[in-house]
Tab-separated table of C-alpha atoms in Angstrom:
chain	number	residue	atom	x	y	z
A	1	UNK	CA	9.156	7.223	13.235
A	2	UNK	CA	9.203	9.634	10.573
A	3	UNK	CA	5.834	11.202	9.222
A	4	UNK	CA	4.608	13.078	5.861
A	5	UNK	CA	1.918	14.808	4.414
A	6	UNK	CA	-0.508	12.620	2.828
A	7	UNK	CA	-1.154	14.732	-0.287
A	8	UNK	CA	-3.804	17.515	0.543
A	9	UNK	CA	-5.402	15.961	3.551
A	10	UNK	CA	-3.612	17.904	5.703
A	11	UNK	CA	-3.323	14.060	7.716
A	12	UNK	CA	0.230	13.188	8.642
A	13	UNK	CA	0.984	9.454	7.867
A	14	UNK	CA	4.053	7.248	9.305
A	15	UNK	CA	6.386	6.699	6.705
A	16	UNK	CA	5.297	2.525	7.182
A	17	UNK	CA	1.649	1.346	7.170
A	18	UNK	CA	0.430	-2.050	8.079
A	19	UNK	CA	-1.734	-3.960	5.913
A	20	UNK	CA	-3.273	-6.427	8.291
A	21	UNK	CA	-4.217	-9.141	6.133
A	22	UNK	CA	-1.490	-11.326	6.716
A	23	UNK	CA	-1.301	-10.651	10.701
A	24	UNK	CA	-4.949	-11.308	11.169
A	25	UNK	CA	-4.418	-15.185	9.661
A	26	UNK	CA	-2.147	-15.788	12.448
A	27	UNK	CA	-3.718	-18.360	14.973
A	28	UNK	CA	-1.344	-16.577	17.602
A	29	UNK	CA	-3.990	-14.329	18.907
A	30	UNK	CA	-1.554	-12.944	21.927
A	31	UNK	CA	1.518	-12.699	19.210
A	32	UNK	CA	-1.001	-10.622	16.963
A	33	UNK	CA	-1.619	-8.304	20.328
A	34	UNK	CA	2.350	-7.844	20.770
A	35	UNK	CA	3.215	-6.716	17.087
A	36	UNK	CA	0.082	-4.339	17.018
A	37	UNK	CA	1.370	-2.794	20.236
A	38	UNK	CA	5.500	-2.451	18.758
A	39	UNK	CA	4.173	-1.172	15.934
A	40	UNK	CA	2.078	1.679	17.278
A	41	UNK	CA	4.043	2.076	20.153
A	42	UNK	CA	7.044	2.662	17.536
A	43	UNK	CA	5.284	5.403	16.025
A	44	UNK	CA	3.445	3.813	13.299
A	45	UNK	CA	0.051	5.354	12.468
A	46	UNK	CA	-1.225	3.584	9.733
A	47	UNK	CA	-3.069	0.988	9.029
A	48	UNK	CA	-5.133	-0.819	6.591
A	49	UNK	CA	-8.050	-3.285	6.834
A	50	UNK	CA	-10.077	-5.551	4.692
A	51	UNK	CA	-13.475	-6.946	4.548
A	52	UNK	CA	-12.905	-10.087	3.460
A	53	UNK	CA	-10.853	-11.218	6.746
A	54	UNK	CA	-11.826	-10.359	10.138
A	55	UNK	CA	-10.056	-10.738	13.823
A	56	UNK	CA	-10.664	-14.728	14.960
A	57	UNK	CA	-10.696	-12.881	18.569
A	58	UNK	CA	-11.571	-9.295	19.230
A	59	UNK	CA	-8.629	-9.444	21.659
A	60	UNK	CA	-6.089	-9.358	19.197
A	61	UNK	CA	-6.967	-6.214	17.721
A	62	UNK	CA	-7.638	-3.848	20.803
A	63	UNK	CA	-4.495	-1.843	20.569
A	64	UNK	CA	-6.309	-0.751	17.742
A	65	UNK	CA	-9.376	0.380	19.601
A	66	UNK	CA	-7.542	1.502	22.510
A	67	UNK	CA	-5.391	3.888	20.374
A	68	UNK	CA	-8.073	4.911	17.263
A	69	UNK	CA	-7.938	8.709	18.007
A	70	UNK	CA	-4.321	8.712	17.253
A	71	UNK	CA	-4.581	6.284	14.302
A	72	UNK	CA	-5.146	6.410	10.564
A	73	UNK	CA	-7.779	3.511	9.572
A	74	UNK	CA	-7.781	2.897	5.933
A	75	UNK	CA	-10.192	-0.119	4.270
A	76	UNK	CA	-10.202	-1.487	1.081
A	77	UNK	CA	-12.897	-2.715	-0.825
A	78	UNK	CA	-13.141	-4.527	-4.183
A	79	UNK	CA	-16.612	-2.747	-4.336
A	80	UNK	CA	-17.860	-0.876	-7.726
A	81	UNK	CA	-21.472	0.026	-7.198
A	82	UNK	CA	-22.807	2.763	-4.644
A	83	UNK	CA	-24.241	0.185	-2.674
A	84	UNK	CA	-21.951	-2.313	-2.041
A	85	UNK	CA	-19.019	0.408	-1.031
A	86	UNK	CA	-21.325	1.451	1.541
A	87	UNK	CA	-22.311	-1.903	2.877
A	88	UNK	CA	-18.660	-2.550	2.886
A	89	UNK	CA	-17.785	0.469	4.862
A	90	UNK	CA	-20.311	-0.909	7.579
A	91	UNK	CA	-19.314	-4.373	8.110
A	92	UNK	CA	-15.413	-3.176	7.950
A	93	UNK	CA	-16.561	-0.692	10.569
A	94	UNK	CA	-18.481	-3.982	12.540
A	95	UNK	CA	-16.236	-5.757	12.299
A	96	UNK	CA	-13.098	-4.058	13.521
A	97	UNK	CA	-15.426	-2.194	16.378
A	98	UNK	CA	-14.615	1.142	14.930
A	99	UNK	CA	-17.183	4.401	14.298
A	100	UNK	CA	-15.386	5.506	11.522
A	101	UNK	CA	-12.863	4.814	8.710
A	102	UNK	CA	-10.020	7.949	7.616
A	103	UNK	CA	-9.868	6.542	4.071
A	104	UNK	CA	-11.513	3.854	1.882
A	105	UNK	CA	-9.438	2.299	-1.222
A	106	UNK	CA	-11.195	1.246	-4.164
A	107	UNK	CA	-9.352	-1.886	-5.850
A	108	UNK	CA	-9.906	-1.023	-9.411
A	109	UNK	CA	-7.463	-2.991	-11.984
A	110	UNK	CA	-9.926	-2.993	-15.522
A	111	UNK	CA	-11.610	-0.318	-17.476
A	112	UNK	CA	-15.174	-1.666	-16.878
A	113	UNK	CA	-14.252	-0.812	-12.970
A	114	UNK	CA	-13.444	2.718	-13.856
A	115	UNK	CA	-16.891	3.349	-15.598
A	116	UNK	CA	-18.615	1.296	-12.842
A	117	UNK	CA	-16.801	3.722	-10.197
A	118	UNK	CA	-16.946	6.757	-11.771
A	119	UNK	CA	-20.755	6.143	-13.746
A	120	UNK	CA	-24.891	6.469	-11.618
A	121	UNK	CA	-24.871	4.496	-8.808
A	122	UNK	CA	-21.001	4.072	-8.640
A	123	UNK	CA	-18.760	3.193	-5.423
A	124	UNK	CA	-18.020	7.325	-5.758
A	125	UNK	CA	-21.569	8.313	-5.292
A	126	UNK	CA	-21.513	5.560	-2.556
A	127	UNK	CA	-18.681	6.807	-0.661
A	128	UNK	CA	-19.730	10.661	-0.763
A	129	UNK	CA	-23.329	9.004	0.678
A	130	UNK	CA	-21.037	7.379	3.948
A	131	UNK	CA	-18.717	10.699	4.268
A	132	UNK	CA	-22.331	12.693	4.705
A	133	UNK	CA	-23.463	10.017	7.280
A	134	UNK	CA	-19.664	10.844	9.246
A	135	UNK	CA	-18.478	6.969	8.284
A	136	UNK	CA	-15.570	7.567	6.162
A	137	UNK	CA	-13.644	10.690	5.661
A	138	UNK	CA	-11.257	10.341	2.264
A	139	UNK	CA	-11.453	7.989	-0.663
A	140	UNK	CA	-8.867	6.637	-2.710
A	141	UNK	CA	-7.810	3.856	-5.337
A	142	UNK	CA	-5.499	1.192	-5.528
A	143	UNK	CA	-4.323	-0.629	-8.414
A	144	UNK	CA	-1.183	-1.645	-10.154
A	145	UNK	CA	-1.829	-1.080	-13.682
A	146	UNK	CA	-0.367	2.257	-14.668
A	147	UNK	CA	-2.788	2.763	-17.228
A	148	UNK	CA	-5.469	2.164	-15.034
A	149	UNK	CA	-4.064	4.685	-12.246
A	150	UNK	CA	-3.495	7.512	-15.168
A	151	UNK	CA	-7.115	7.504	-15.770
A	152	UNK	CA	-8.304	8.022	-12.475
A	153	UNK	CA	-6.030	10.333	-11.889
A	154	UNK	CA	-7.298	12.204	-14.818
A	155	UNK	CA	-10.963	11.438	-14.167
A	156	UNK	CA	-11.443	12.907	-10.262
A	157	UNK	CA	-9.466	14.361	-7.640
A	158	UNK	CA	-9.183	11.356	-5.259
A	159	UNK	CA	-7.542	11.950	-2.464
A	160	UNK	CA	-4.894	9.427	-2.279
A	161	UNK	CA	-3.591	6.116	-4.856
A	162	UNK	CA	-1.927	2.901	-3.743
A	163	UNK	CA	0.592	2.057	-6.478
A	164	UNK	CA	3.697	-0.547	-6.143
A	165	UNK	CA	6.632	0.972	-6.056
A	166	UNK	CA	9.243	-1.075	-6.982
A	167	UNK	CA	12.925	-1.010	-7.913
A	168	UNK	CA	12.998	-3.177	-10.718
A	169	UNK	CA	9.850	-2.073	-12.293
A	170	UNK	CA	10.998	1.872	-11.715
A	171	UNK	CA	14.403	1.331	-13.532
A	172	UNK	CA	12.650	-0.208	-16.439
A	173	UNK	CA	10.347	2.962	-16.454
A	174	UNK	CA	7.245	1.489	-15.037
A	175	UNK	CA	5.229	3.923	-12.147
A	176	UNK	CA	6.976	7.015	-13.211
A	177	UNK	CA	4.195	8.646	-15.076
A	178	UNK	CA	1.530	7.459	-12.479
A	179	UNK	CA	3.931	9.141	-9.687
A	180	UNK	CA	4.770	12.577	-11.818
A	181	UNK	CA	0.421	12.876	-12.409
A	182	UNK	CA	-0.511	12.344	-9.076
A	183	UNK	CA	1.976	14.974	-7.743
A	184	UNK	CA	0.961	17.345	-9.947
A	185	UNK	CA	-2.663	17.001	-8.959
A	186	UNK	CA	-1.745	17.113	-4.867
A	187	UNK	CA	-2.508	13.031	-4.651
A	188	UNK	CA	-1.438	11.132	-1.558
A	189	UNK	CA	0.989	8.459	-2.881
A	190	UNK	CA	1.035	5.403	-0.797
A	191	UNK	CA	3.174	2.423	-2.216
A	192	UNK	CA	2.481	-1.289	-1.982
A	193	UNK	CA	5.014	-3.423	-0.572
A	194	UNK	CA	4.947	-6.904	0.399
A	195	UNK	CA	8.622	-7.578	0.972
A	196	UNK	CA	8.762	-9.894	-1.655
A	197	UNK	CA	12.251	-10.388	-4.416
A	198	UNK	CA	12.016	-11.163	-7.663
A	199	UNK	CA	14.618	-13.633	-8.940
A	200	UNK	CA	14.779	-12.963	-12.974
A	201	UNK	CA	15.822	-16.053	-14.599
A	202	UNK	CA	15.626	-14.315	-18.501
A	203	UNK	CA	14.509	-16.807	-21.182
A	204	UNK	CA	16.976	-15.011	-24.307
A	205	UNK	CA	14.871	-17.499	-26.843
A	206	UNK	CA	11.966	-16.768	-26.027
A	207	UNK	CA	12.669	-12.960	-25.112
A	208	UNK	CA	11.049	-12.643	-22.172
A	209	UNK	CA	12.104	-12.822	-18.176
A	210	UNK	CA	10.436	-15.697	-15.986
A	211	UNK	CA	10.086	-14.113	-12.380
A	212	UNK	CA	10.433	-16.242	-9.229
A	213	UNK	CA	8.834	-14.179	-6.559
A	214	UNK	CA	10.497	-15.442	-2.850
A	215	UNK	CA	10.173	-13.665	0.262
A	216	UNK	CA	13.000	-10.847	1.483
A	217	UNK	CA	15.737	-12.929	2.960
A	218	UNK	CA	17.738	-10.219	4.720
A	219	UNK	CA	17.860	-7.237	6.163
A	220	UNK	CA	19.833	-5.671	4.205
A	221	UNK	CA	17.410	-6.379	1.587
A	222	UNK	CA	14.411	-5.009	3.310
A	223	UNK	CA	16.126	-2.018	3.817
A	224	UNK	CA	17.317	-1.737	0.593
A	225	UNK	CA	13.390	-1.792	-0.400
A	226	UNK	CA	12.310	0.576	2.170
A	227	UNK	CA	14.762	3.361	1.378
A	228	UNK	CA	14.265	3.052	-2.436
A	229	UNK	CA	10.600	3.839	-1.974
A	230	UNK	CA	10.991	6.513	0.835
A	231	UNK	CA	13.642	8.282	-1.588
A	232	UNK	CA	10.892	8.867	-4.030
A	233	UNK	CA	7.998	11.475	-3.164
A	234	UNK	CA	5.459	9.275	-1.260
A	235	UNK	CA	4.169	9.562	2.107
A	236	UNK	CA	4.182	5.967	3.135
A	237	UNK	CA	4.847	2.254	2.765
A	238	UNK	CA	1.941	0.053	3.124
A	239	UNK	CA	3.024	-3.400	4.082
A	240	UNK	CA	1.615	-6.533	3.337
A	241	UNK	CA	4.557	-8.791	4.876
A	242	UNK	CA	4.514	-12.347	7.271
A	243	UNK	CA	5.257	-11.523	10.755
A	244	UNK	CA	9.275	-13.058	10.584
A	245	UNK	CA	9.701	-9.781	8.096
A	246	UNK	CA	8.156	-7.360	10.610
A	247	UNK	CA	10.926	-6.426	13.025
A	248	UNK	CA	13.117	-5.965	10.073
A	249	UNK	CA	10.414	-3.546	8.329
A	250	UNK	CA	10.626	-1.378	11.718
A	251	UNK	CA	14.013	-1.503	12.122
A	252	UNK	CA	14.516	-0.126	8.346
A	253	UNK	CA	12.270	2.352	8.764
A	254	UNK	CA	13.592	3.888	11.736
A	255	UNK	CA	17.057	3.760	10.118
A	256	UNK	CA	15.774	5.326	7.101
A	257	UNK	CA	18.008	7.584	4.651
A	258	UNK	CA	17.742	8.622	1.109
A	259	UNK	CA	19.685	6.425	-1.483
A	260	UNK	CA	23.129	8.576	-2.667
A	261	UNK	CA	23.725	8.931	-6.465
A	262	UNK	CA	25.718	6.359	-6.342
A	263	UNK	CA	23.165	3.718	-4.776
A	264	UNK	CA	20.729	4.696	-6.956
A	265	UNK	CA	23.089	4.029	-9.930
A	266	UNK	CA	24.086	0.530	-8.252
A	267	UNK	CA	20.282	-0.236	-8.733
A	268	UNK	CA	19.966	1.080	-12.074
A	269	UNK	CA	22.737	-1.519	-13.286
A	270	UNK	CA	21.577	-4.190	-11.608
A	271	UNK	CA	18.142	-3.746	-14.018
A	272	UNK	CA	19.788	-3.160	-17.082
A	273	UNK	CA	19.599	-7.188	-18.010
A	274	UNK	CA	16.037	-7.378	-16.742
A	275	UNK	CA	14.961	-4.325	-18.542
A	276	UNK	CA	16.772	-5.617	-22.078
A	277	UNK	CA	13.667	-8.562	-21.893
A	278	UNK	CA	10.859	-7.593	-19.527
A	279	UNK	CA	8.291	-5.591	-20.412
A	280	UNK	CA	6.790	-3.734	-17.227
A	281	UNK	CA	3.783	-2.365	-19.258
A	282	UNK	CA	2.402	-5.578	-19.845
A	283	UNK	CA	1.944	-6.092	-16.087
């Protein structure tokens, strides 16, 4: 599988990441095992964990452990304060059986987390306290408010953001600026992804879309997803997807080529209704 840069880290990334969340609710502890092991085994370096769930048998995540010199372990935390990032970086790192973490993602979606983040005793002055103790390399953000994103870009020189990508959104203008800043500053761009559609049934009274949000049923539309995002300048997908959608994911992946002109026209059109009534901003 296909690698890239992620931003200045000098780290090379698969071009797919795996957010475990939705794996590790599986009760299928030997079916978790199996799709660890394809993935990895299919080149895929990246992954991302969470404090808030945690393996319900250690067994399920030791292709993890077995292969953690050749992985890239990112965790999220919905921490904002110096001390609870760095309590959160030990219990992902007890939890998962792991001595260290590549990269730790900030969830950040409202201007009091950016001052909380950024102010004394903020989750930045936590993290740079757990890089010095050898616990976590590289920190990042994630949110999908594009306001939100623009001011951290502008406010410090984190080392990577996790921003949804998405076609719809993208035609309508939404992400561009976010994307444009955080080249221009040498940020790794990872998108969001959870396979999902969005069925638009637009509401012309009222002005507005209403959005029905249904799982991929395809492949064709998974890999229509996939190669949209991998056409723009990111390093890497990072998945949040039910396990029926992961074989596809792979598959796409490893098929992978840049949209044409013409593709990326085909999408363009197909948002020109949507974009006539919804609003991205106001996401």
């Amino acid at each position: 599988m296909e690698r890239r840069m992620l931003g200045k880290t000098q780290e090379e990334l698969s071009i797919i990441g795996l957010d475990l969340e939705k794996l590790l609710v599986s009760e299928d502890t030997y079916e978790i095992k199996r799709f660890l092991e394809k993935f990895i085994l299919g080149g895929v370096n990246f992954f991302e964990i969470s404090p808030t769930f945690e393996p319900k048998d250690v067994t399920a995540i030791f292709p993890i452990n077995l292969y953690r010199d050749k992985l890239f372990i990112a965790g999220r935390s919905y921490s904002k304060s110096s001390d609870e990032i760095q309590q959160d970086i030990k219990e992902l790192l007890a939890k998962f059986n792991l001595q260290y973490l590549d990269l730790i993602q900030i969830i950040v979606n409202t201007q009091e987390g950016i001052h909380r983040i950024l102010g004394p005793e903020g989750a930045l002055e936590g993290f740079f306290a757990a890089k010095n103790l050898g616990l976590v390399k590289y920190i990042g953000f994630s949110t999908n408010k594009e306001r939100i994103a623009l001011k951290l870009l502008e406010s410090y020189d984190f080392d990577s953001i996790t921003f949804p990508l998405d076609w719809m959104n993208w035609y309508t203008g939404y992400g561009r600026k976010v994307i444009s800043k955080a080249k221009e500053k040498g940020t790794g761009i990872i998108s969001k992804q959870s396979l999902i559609k969005k069925i638009t049934k637009v509401n012309s009274e009222k002005g507005i879309s209403d959005l029905l949000y249904i799982p991929s049923e395809s492949y064709e539309e998974v890999k229509t997803t996939i190669r949209f995002s991998l056409t723009k300048p990111i390093t890497s997908i990072l998945c949040s997807s039910h396990i029926n959608l992961l074989e596809w994911l792979i598959q796409a992946a490893d098929e992978f080529t840049p949209l044409d002109i013409q593709e990326e026209k085909n999408l363009r059109k197909s948002c020109e209704e949507l974009g006539k009534v919804f609003n991205p901003k106001n996401i």
